[in-house]
GROMACS .gro file of C-alpha atoms in nm:
model
  182
    1UNK     CA    1   0.000  -0.001   0.000
    2UNK     CA    2   0.122   0.346  -0.092
    3UNK     CA    3  -0.034   0.627   0.112
    4UNK     CA    4   0.036   0.951   0.296
    5UNK     CA    5  -0.111   1.166   0.568
    6UNK     CA    6  -0.288   1.417   0.346
    7UNK     CA    7  -0.376   1.478  -0.023
    8UNK     CA    8  -0.122   1.598  -0.280
    9UNK     CA    9   0.187   1.445  -0.120
   10UNK     CA   10   0.278   1.232  -0.423
   11UNK     CA   11   0.117   0.896  -0.348
   12UNK     CA   12   0.001   0.821  -0.701
   13UNK     CA   13   0.322   0.943  -0.867
   14UNK     CA   14   0.528   0.731  -0.627
   15UNK     CA   15   0.302   0.429  -0.683
   16UNK     CA   16   0.332   0.457  -1.059
   17UNK     CA   17   0.707   0.513  -1.051
   18UNK     CA   18   0.765   0.213  -0.822
   19UNK     CA   19   0.539  -0.012  -1.027
   20UNK     CA   20   0.698   0.093  -1.357
   21UNK     CA   21   1.052   0.051  -1.219
   22UNK     CA   22   0.977  -0.303  -1.099
   23UNK     CA   23   0.801  -0.397  -1.424
   24UNK     CA   24   1.081  -0.259  -1.640
   25UNK     CA   25   1.327  -0.463  -1.431
   26UNK     CA   26   1.137  -0.775  -1.539
   27UNK     CA   27   0.911  -0.836  -1.238
   28UNK     CA   28   0.544  -0.929  -1.274
   29UNK     CA   29   0.368  -0.622  -1.133
   30UNK     CA   30   0.012  -0.502  -1.100
   31UNK     CA   31  -0.079  -0.149  -0.994
   32UNK     CA   32  -0.417  -0.133  -0.821
   33UNK     CA   33  -0.598   0.202  -0.805
   34UNK     CA   34  -0.769   0.172  -0.465
   35UNK     CA   35  -0.842   0.541  -0.432
   36UNK     CA   36  -1.212   0.498  -0.498
   37UNK     CA   37  -1.286   0.863  -0.415
   38UNK     CA   38  -1.043   1.063  -0.631
   39UNK     CA   39  -0.861   0.820  -0.862
   40UNK     CA   40  -0.558   0.972  -1.036
   41UNK     CA   41  -0.390   0.668  -1.198
   42UNK     CA   42  -0.605   0.686  -1.515
   43UNK     CA   43  -0.525   1.056  -1.549
   44UNK     CA   44  -0.148   1.013  -1.504
   45UNK     CA   45  -0.124   0.706  -1.727
   46UNK     CA   46  -0.364   0.851  -1.984
   47UNK     CA   47  -0.607   0.563  -1.954
   48UNK     CA   48  -0.984   0.583  -1.974
   49UNK     CA   49  -1.134   0.660  -1.635
   50UNK     CA   50  -1.460   0.514  -1.764
   51UNK     CA   51  -1.316   0.163  -1.770
   52UNK     CA   52  -1.452  -0.097  -1.535
   53UNK     CA   53  -1.225  -0.183  -1.249
   54UNK     CA   54  -1.182  -0.250  -0.880
   55UNK     CA   55  -1.516  -0.114  -0.759
   56UNK     CA   56  -1.700  -0.313  -1.026
   57UNK     CA   57  -1.518  -0.635  -0.935
   58UNK     CA   58  -1.587  -0.614  -0.564
   59UNK     CA   59  -1.937  -0.463  -0.570
   60UNK     CA   60  -2.080  -0.690  -0.835
   61UNK     CA   61  -2.292  -0.994  -0.753
   62UNK     CA   62  -2.068  -1.232  -0.948
   63UNK     CA   63  -1.812  -1.455  -0.781
   64UNK     CA   64  -1.452  -1.344  -0.832
   65UNK     CA   65  -1.266  -1.564  -1.074
   66UNK     CA   66  -0.912  -1.536  -1.215
   67UNK     CA   67  -1.071  -1.486  -1.558
   68UNK     CA   68  -1.289  -1.196  -1.435
   69UNK     CA   69  -0.987  -1.031  -1.272
   70UNK     CA   70  -0.768  -1.085  -1.579
   71UNK     CA   71  -1.035  -0.923  -1.799
   72UNK     CA   72  -1.015  -0.606  -1.584
   73UNK     CA   73  -0.635  -0.570  -1.605
   74UNK     CA   74  -0.501  -0.317  -1.853
   75UNK     CA   75  -0.148  -0.343  -1.992
   76UNK     CA   76   0.044  -0.016  -1.972
   77UNK     CA   77   0.220   0.042  -2.302
   78UNK     CA   78   0.501  -0.212  -2.355
   79UNK     CA   79   0.633  -0.195  -1.997
   80UNK     CA   80   0.489  -0.524  -1.876
   81UNK     CA   81   0.296  -0.339  -1.606
   82UNK     CA   82  -0.069  -0.438  -1.556
   83UNK     CA   83  -0.312  -0.183  -1.411
   84UNK     CA   84  -0.640  -0.241  -1.228
   85UNK     CA   85  -0.822   0.089  -1.250
   86UNK     CA   86  -1.066   0.203  -0.981
   87UNK     CA   87  -1.380   0.164  -1.189
   88UNK     CA   88  -1.694   0.360  -1.112
   89UNK     CA   89  -1.679   0.579  -0.802
   90UNK     CA   90  -1.900   0.401  -0.549
   91UNK     CA   91  -2.108   0.559  -0.270
   92UNK     CA   92  -1.941   0.335  -0.011
   93UNK     CA   93  -1.562   0.306  -0.074
   94UNK     CA   94  -1.469   0.204   0.283
   95UNK     CA   95  -1.730  -0.073   0.288
   96UNK     CA   96  -1.608  -0.213  -0.044
   97UNK     CA   97  -1.242  -0.207   0.064
   98UNK     CA   98  -1.323  -0.378   0.395
   99UNK     CA   99  -1.522  -0.653   0.223
  100UNK     CA  100  -1.430  -1.019   0.207
  101UNK     CA  101  -1.445  -0.995  -0.171
  102UNK     CA  102  -1.165  -0.734  -0.168
  103UNK     CA  103  -0.954  -0.972   0.045
  104UNK     CA  104  -1.021  -1.248  -0.211
  105UNK     CA  105  -0.907  -1.015  -0.489
  106UNK     CA  106  -0.582  -0.932  -0.309
  107UNK     CA  107  -0.512  -1.304  -0.259
  108UNK     CA  108  -0.579  -1.373  -0.629
  109UNK     CA  109  -0.343  -1.094  -0.733
  110UNK     CA  110  -0.072  -1.221  -0.493
  111UNK     CA  111  -0.080  -1.558  -0.671
  112UNK     CA  112  -0.050  -1.400  -1.018
  113UNK     CA  113   0.206  -1.126  -0.953
  114UNK     CA  114   0.538  -1.081  -0.774
  115UNK     CA  115   0.438  -0.729  -0.666
  116UNK     CA  116   0.095  -0.585  -0.598
  117UNK     CA  117   0.129  -0.207  -0.559
  118UNK     CA  118  -0.189  -0.051  -0.420
  119UNK     CA  119  -0.238   0.323  -0.458
  120UNK     CA  120  -0.460   0.445  -0.173
  121UNK     CA  121  -0.612   0.774  -0.060
  122UNK     CA  122  -0.452   0.964   0.230
  123UNK     CA  123  -0.481   0.821   0.581
  124UNK     CA  124  -0.602   1.116   0.784
  125UNK     CA  125  -0.916   1.229   0.595
  126UNK     CA  126  -1.058   0.877   0.535
  127UNK     CA  127  -1.008   0.525   0.670
  128UNK     CA  128  -0.965   0.351   0.333
  129UNK     CA  129  -0.583   0.328   0.335
  130UNK     CA  130  -0.573   0.191   0.689
  131UNK     CA  131  -0.833  -0.072   0.597
  132UNK     CA  132  -0.636  -0.176   0.289
  133UNK     CA  133  -0.298  -0.175   0.465
  134UNK     CA  134  -0.436  -0.423   0.720
  135UNK     CA  135  -0.505  -0.664   0.431
  136UNK     CA  136  -0.169  -0.607   0.262
  137UNK     CA  137   0.188  -0.696   0.363
  138UNK     CA  138   0.232  -0.338   0.476
  139UNK     CA  139   0.250   0.017   0.355
  140UNK     CA  140   0.490   0.283   0.242
  141UNK     CA  141   0.423   0.631   0.378
  142UNK     CA  142   0.481   0.920   0.139
  143UNK     CA  143   0.601   1.249   0.287
  144UNK     CA  144   0.607   1.579   0.098
  145UNK     CA  145   0.943   1.735   0.197
  146UNK     CA  146   0.899   2.065   0.376
  147UNK     CA  147   0.519   2.044   0.368
  148UNK     CA  148   0.407   1.736   0.565
  149UNK     CA  149   0.389   1.842   0.929
  150UNK     CA  150   0.526   1.615   1.200
  151UNK     CA  151   0.184   1.571   1.373
  152UNK     CA  152   0.034   1.462   1.040
  153UNK     CA  153   0.310   1.208   0.984
  154UNK     CA  154   0.273   1.077   1.339
  155UNK     CA  155  -0.106   1.054   1.290
  156UNK     CA  156  -0.062   0.857   0.971
  157UNK     CA  157   0.196   0.628   1.130
  158UNK     CA  158  -0.036   0.567   1.425
  159UNK     CA  159  -0.332   0.493   1.194
  160UNK     CA  160  -0.127   0.221   1.022
  161UNK     CA  161  -0.008   0.073   1.351
  162UNK     CA  162  -0.363   0.083   1.496
  163UNK     CA  163  -0.483  -0.168   1.234
  164UNK     CA  164  -0.184  -0.397   1.293
  165UNK     CA  165  -0.014  -0.316   0.965
  166UNK     CA  166   0.357  -0.275   0.905
  167UNK     CA  167   0.529   0.034   0.774
  168UNK     CA  168   0.763  -0.098   0.507
  169UNK     CA  169   0.931   0.236   0.448
  170UNK     CA  170   0.899   0.609   0.393
  171UNK     CA  171   0.947   0.800   0.070
  172UNK     CA  172   1.042   1.165   0.102
  173UNK     CA  173   0.896   1.326  -0.207
  174UNK     CA  174   0.937   1.656  -0.387
  175UNK     CA  175   1.276   1.746  -0.241
  176UNK     CA  176   1.402   2.076  -0.376
  177UNK     CA  177   1.771   2.136  -0.316
  178UNK     CA  178   2.002   1.976  -0.062
  179UNK     CA  179   1.871   1.817   0.257
  180UNK     CA  180   1.990   1.990   0.574
  181UNK     CA  181   1.967   1.874   0.932
  182UNK     CA  182   1.868   2.218   1.067
   0.00000   0.00000   0.00000
């Protein structure tokens, strides 16, 4: 899971860059757009935001099958990266992401891919990223250098720990100039 404390800290850009780097290195990678409120992956990758995707898979009445999941995956250019877009914006994102069907989907993707990178909304405004990180191996917190305030970072760290998830690392994003220790 890739997330941050607040919006506009570079979660989606970091998710895409990590997924592309791994795919271009030869790994089997899927990027899952789990921001079901304000999805940005389709915009950044110039894919149709009208495509069916995650919300359709987990809200539909049909049983999840590997074939149904495969049909929803979009190849990104010739990079080898597969992308599962968010699909239609649902009225109940947190409920969908906390569902058993979403857990089934994550397990299916784990069996098909070496890396499952999940782009999530920020932790402090909504619970979605915390819910998803509890179902994943852990999360990477994104920090906007010079902008993310310490209490926000601590709040996001605590939200991840509160659900029993692991912080796999931190990415300091948007660094302008040399880093000082002042």
